[in-house]
mmCIF file of N, CA and C in Angstrom:
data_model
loop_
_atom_site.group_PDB
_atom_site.id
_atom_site.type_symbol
_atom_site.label_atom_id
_atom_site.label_comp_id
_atom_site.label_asym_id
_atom_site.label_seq_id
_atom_site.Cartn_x
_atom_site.Cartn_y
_atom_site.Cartn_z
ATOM 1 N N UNK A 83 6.160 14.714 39.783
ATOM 2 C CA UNK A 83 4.962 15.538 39.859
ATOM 3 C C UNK A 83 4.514 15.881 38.438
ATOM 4 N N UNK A 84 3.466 15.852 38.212
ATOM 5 C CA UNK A 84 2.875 15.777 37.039
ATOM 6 C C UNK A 84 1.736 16.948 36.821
ATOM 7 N N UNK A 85 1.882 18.155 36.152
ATOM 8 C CA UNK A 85 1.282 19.078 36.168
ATOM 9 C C UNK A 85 1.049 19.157 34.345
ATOM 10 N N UNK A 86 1.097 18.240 33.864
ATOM 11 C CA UNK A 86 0.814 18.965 32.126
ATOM 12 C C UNK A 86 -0.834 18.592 32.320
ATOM 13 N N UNK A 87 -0.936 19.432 31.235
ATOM 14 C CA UNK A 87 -2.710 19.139 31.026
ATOM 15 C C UNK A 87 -2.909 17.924 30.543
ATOM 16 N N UNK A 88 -4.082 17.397 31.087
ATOM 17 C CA UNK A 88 -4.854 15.659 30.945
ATOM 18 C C UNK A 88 -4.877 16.262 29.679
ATOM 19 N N UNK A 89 -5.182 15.061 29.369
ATOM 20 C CA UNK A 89 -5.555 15.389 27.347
ATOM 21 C C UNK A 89 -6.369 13.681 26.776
ATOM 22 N N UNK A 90 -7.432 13.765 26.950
ATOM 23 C CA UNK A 90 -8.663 12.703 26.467
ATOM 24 C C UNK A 90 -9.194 12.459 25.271
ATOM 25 N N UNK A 91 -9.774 11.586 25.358
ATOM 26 C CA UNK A 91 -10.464 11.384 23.629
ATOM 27 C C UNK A 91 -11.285 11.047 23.921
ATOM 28 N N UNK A 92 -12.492 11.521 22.813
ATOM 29 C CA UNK A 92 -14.030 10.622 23.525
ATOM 30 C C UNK A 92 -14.259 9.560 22.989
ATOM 31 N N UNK A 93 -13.320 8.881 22.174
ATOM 32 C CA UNK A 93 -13.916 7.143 22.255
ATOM 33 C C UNK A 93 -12.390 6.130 21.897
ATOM 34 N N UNK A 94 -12.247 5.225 21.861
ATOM 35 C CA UNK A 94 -11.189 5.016 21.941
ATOM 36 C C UNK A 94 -10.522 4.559 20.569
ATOM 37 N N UNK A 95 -11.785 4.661 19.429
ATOM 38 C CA UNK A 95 -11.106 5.107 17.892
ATOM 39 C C UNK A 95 -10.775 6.156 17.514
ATOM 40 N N UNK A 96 -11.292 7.362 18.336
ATOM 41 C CA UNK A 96 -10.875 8.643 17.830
ATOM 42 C C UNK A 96 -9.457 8.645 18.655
ATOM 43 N N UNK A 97 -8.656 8.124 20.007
ATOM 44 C CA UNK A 97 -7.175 8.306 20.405
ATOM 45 C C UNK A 97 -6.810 7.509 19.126
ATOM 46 N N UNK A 98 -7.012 6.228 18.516
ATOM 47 C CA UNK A 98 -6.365 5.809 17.434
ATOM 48 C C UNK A 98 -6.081 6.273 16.125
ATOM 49 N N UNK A 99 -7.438 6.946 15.787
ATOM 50 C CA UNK A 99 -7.426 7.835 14.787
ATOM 51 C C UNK A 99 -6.164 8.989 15.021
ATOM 52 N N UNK A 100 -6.054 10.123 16.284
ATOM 53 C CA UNK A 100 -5.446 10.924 16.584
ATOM 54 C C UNK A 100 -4.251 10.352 16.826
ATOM 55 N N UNK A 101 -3.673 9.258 17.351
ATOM 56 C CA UNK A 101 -2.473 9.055 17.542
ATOM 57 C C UNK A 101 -1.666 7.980 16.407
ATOM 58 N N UNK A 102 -1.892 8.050 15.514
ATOM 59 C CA UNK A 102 -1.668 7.631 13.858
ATOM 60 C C UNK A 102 -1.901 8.744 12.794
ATOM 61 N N UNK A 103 -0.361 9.392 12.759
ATOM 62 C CA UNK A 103 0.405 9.823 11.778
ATOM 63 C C UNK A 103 -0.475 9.503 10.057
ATOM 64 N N UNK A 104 -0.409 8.197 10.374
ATOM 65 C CA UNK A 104 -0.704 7.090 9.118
ATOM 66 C C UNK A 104 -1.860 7.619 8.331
ATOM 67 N N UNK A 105 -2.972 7.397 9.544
ATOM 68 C CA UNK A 105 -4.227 7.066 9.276
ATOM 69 C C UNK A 105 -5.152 8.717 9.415
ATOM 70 N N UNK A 106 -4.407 9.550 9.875
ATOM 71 C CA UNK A 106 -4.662 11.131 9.453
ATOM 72 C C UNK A 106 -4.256 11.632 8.379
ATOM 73 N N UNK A 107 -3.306 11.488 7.673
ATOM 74 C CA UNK A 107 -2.602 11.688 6.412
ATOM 75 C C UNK A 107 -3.333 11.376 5.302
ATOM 76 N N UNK A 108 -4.048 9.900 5.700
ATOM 77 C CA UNK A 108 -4.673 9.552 4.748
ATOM 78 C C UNK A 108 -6.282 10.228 4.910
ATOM 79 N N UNK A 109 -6.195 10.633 5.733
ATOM 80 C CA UNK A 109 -7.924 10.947 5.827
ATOM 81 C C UNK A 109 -7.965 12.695 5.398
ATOM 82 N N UNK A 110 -6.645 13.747 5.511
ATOM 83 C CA UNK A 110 -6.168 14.391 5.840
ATOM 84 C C UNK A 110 -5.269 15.230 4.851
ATOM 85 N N UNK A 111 -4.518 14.291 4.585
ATOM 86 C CA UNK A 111 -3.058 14.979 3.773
ATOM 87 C C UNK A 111 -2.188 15.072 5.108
ATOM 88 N N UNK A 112 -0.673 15.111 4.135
ATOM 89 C CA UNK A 112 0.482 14.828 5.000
ATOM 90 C C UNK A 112 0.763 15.991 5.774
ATOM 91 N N UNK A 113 0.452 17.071 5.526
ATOM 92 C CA UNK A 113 0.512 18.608 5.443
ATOM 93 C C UNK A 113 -0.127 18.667 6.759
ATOM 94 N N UNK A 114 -1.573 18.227 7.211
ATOM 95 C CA UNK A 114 -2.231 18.673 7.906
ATOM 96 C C UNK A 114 -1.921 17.085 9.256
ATOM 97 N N UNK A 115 -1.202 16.169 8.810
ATOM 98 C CA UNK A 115 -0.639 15.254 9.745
ATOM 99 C C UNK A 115 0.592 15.647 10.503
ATOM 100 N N UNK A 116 1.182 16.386 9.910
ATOM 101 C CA UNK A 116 2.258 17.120 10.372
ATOM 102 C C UNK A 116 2.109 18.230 11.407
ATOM 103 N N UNK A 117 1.167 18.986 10.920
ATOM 104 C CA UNK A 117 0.696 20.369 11.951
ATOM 105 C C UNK A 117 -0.235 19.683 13.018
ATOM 106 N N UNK A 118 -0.836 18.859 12.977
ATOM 107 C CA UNK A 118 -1.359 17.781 13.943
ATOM 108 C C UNK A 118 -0.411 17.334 15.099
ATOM 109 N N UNK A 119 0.417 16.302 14.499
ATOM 110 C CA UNK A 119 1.399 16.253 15.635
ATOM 111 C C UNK A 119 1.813 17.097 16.282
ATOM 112 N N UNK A 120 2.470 18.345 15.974
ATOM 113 C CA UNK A 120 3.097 19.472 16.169
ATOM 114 C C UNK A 120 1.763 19.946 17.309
ATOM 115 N N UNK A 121 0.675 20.311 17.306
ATOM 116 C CA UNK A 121 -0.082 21.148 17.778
ATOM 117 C C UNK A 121 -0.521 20.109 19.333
ATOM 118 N N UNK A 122 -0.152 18.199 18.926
ATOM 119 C CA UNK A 122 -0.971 17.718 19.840
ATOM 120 C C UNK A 122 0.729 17.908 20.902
ATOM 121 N N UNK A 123 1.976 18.058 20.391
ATOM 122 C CA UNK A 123 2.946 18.320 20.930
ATOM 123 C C UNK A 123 3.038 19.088 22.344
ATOM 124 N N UNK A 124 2.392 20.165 21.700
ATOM 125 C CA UNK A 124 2.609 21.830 21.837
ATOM 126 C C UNK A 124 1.538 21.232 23.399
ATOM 127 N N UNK A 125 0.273 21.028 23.182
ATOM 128 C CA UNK A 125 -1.032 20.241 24.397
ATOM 129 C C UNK A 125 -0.029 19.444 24.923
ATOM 130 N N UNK A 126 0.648 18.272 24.771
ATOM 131 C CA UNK A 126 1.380 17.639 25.632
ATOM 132 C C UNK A 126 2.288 18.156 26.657
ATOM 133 N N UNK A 127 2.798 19.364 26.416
ATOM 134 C CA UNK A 127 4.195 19.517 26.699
ATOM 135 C C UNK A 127 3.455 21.127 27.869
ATOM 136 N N UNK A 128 1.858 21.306 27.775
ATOM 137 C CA UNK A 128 1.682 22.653 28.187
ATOM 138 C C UNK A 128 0.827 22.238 29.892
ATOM 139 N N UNK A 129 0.646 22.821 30.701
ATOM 140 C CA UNK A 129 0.210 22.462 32.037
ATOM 141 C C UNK A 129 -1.653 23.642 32.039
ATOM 142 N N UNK A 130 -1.912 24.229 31.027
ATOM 143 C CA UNK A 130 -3.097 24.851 31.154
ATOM 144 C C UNK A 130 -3.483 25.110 29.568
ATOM 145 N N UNK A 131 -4.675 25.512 29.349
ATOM 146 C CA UNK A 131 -4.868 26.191 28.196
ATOM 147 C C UNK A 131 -4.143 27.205 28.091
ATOM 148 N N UNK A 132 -3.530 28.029 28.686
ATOM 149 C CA UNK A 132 -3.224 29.584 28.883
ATOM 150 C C UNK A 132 -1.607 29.191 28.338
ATOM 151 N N UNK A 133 -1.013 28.126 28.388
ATOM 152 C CA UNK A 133 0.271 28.143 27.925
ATOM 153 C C UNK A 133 -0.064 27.771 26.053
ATOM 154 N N UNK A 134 -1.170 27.892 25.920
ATOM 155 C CA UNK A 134 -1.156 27.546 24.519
ATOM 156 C C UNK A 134 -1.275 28.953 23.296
ATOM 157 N N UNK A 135 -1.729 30.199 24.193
ATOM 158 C CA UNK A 135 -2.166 30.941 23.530
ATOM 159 C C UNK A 135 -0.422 31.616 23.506
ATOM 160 N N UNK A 136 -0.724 32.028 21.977
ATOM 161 C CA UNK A 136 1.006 32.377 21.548
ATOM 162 C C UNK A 136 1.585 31.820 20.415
ATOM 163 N N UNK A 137 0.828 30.937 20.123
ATOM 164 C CA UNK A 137 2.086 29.247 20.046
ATOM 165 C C UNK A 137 1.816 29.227 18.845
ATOM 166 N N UNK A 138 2.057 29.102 17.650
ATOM 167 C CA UNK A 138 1.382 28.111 16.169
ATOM 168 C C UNK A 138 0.316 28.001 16.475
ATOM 169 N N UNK A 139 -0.572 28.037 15.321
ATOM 170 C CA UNK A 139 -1.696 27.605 14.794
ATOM 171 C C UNK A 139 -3.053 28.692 15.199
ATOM 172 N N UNK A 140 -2.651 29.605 16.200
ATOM 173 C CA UNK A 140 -3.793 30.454 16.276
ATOM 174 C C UNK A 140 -4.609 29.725 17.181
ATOM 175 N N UNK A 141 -4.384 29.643 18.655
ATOM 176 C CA UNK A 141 -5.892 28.925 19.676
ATOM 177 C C UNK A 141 -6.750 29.953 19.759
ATOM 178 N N UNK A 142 -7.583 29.973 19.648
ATOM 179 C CA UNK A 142 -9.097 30.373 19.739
ATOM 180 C C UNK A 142 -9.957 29.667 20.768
ATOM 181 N N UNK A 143 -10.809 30.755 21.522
ATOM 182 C CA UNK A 143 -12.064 30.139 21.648
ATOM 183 C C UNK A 143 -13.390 30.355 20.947
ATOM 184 N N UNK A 144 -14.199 29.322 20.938
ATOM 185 C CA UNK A 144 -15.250 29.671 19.886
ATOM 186 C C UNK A 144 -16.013 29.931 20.063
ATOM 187 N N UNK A 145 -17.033 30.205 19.307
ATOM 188 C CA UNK A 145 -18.646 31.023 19.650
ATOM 189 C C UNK A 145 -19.559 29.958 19.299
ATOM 190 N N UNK A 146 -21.233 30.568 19.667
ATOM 191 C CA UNK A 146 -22.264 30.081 19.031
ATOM 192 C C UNK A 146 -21.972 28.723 19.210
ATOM 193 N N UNK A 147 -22.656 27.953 18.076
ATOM 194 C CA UNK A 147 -22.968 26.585 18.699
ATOM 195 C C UNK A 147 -21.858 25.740 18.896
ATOM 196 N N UNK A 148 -20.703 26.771 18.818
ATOM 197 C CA UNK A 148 -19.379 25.965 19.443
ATOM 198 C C UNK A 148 -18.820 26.373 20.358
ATOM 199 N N UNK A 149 -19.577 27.098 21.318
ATOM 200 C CA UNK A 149 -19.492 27.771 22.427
ATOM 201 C C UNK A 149 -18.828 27.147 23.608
ATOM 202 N N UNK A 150 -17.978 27.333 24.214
ATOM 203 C CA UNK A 150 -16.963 26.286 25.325
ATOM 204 C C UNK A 150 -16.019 25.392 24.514
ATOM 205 N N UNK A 151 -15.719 25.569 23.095
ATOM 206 C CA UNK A 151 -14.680 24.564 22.336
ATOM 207 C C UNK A 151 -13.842 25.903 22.056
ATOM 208 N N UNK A 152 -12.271 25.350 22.126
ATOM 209 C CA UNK A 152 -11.113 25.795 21.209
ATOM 210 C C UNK A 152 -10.967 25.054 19.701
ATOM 211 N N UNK A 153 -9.820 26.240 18.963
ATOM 212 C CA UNK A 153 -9.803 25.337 17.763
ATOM 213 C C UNK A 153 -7.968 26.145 17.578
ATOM 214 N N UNK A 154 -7.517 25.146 16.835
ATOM 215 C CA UNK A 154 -6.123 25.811 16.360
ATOM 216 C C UNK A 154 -6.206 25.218 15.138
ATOM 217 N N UNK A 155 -5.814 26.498 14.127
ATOM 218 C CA UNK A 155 -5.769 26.141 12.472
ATOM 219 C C UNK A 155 -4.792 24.959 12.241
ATOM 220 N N UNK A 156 -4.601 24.070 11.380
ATOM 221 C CA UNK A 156 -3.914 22.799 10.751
ATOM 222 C C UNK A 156 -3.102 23.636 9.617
ATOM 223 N N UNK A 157 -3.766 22.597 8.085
ATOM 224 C CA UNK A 157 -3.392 23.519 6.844
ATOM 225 C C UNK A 157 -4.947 23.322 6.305
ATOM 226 N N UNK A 158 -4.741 24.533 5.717
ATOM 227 C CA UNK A 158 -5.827 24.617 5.103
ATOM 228 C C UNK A 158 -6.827 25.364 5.432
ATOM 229 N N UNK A 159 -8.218 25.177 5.805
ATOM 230 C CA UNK A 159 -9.333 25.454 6.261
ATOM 231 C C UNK A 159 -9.683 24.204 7.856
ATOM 232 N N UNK A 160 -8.875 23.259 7.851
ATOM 233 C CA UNK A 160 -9.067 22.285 8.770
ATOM 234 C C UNK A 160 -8.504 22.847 10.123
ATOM 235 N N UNK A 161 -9.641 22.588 10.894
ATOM 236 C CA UNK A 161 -9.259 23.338 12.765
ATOM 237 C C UNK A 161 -9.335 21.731 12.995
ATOM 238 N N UNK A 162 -8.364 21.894 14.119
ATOM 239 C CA UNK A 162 -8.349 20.714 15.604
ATOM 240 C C UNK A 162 -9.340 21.159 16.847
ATOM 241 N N UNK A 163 -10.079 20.953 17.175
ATOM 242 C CA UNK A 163 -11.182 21.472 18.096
ATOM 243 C C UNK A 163 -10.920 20.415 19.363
ATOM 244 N N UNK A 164 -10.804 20.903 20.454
ATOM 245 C CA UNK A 164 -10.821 20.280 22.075
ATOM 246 C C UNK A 164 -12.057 21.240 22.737
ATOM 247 N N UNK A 165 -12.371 20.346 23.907
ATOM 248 C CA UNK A 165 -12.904 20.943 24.948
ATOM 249 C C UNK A 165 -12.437 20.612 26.187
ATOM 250 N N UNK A 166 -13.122 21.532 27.445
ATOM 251 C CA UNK A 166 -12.488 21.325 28.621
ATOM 252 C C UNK A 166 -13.377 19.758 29.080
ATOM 253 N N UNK A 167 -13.021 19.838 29.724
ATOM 254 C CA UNK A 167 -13.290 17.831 30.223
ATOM 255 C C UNK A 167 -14.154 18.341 31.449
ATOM 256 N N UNK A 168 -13.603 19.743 32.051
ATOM 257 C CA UNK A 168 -14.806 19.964 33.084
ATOM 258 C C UNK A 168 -16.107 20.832 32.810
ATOM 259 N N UNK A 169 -17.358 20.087 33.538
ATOM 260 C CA UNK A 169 -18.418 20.778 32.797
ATOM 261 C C UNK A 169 -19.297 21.119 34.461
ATOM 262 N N UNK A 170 -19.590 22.541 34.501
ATOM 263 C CA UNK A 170 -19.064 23.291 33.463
ATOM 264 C C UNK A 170 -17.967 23.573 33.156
ATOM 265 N N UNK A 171 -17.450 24.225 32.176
ATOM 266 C CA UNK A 171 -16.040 24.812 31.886
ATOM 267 C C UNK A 171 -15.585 25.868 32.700
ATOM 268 N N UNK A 172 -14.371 25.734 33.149
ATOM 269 C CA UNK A 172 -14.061 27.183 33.816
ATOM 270 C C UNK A 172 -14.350 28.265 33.209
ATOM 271 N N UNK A 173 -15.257 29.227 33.978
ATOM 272 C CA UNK A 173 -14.932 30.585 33.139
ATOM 273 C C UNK A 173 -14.911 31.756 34.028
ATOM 274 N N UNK A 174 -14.830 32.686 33.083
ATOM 275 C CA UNK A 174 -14.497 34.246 34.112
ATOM 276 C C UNK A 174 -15.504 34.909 33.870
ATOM 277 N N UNK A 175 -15.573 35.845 34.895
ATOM 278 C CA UNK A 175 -16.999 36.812 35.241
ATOM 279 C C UNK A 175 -17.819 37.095 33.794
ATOM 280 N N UNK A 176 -16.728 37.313 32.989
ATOM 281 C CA UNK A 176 -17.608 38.163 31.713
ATOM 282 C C UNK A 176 -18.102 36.542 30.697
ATOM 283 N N UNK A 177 -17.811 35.735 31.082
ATOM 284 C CA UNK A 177 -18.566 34.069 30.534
ATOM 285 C C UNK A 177 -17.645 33.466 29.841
ATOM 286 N N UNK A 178 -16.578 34.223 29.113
ATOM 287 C CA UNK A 178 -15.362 33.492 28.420
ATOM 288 C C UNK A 178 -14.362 32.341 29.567
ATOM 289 N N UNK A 179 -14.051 31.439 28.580
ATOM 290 C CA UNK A 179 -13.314 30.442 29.154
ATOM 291 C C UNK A 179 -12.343 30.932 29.849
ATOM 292 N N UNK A 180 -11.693 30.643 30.783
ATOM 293 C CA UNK A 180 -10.972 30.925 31.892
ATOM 294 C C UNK A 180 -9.579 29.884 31.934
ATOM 295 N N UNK A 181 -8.607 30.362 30.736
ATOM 296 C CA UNK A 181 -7.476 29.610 29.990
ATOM 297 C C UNK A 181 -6.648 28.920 30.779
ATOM 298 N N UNK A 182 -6.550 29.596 32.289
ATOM 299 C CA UNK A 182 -5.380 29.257 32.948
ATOM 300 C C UNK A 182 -5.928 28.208 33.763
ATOM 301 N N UNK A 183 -7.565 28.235 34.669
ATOM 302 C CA UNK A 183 -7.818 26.792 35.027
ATOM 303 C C UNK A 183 -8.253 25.693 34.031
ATOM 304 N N UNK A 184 -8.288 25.547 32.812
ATOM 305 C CA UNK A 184 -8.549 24.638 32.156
ATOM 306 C C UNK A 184 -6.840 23.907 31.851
ATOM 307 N N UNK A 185 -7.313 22.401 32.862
ATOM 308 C CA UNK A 185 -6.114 21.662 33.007
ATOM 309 C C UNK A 185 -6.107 20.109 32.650
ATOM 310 N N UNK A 186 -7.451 19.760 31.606
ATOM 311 C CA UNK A 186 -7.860 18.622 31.205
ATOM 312 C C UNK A 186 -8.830 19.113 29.876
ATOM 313 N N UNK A 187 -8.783 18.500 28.939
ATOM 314 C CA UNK A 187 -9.599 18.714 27.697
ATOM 315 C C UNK A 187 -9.596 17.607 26.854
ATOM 316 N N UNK A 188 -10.592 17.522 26.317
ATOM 317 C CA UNK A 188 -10.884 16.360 25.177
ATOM 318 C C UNK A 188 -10.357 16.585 23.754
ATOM 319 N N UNK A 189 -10.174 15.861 23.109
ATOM 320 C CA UNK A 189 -10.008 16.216 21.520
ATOM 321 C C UNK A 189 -10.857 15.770 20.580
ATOM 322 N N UNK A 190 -11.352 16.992 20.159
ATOM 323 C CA UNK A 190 -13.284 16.485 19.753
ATOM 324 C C UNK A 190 -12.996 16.283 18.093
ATOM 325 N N UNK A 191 -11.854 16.555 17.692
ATOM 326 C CA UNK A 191 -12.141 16.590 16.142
ATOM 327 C C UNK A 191 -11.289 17.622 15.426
ATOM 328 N N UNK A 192 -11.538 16.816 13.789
ATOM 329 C CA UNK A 192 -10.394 17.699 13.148
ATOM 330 C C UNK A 192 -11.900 18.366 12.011
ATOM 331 N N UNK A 193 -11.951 19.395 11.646
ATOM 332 C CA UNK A 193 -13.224 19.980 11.060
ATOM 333 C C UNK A 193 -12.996 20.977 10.377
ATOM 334 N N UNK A 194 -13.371 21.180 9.214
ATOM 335 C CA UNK A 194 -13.319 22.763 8.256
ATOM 336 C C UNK A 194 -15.068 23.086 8.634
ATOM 337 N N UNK A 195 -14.833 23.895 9.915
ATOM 338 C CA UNK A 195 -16.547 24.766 9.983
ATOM 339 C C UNK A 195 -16.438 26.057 9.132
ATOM 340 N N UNK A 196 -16.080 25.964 8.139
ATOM 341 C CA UNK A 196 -16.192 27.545 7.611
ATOM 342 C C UNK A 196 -16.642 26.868 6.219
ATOM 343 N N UNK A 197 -17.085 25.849 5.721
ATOM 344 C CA UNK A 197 -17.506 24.965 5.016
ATOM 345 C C UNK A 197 -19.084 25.664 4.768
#
């Protein structure tokens, strides 16, 4: 039985990009290839968003025009940003994401928005 959260990519250079150590490091630094793995770990190993909040890296949800995306810090200024895969996104009465049914998400990118 298989209950961890789906976990997608939206094209099938960005799973290559994301699942190469190699080729993040270099785009990246080793520093922020490391907390990468570790964080896509942490998503592998969790069955909702809601098992993520706690954990390393600080999950967040975001605002404004990143409104319905999470982000968890790397090193540096660089966030890992996902979204939920269902649209709409689960959410709760007051409009925030709704951590515990989000059980599939994309991995949209590695990004310094404070740039």
């Amino acid at each position: 039985m298989d209950n961890n959260l789906k976990i997608a990519f939206l094209s099938a250079k960005d799973k290559e990009f994301f699942g190469s150590s190699k080729q993040v490091a270099k785009a990246h630094g080793s520093e922020n290839a490391k907390k990468l793995s570790r964080r896509l770990d942490d998503l592998d190993a969790a069955q909702s968003m809601d098992d993520m909040r706690g954990l390393p890296g600080h999950w967040e949800e975001l605002k404004n025009d990143r409104t319905g995306q999470f982000s968890v810090r790397l090193h540096g200024g660089l966030r890992l940003i996902v979204k939920p895969q269902k649209l709409p996104p689960p959410a709760k009465p007051d409009g925030g994401l709704d951590w515990p049914a989000i059980d599939s998400i994309y991995i949209v990118e590695m990004v310094d928005y404070h740039d």
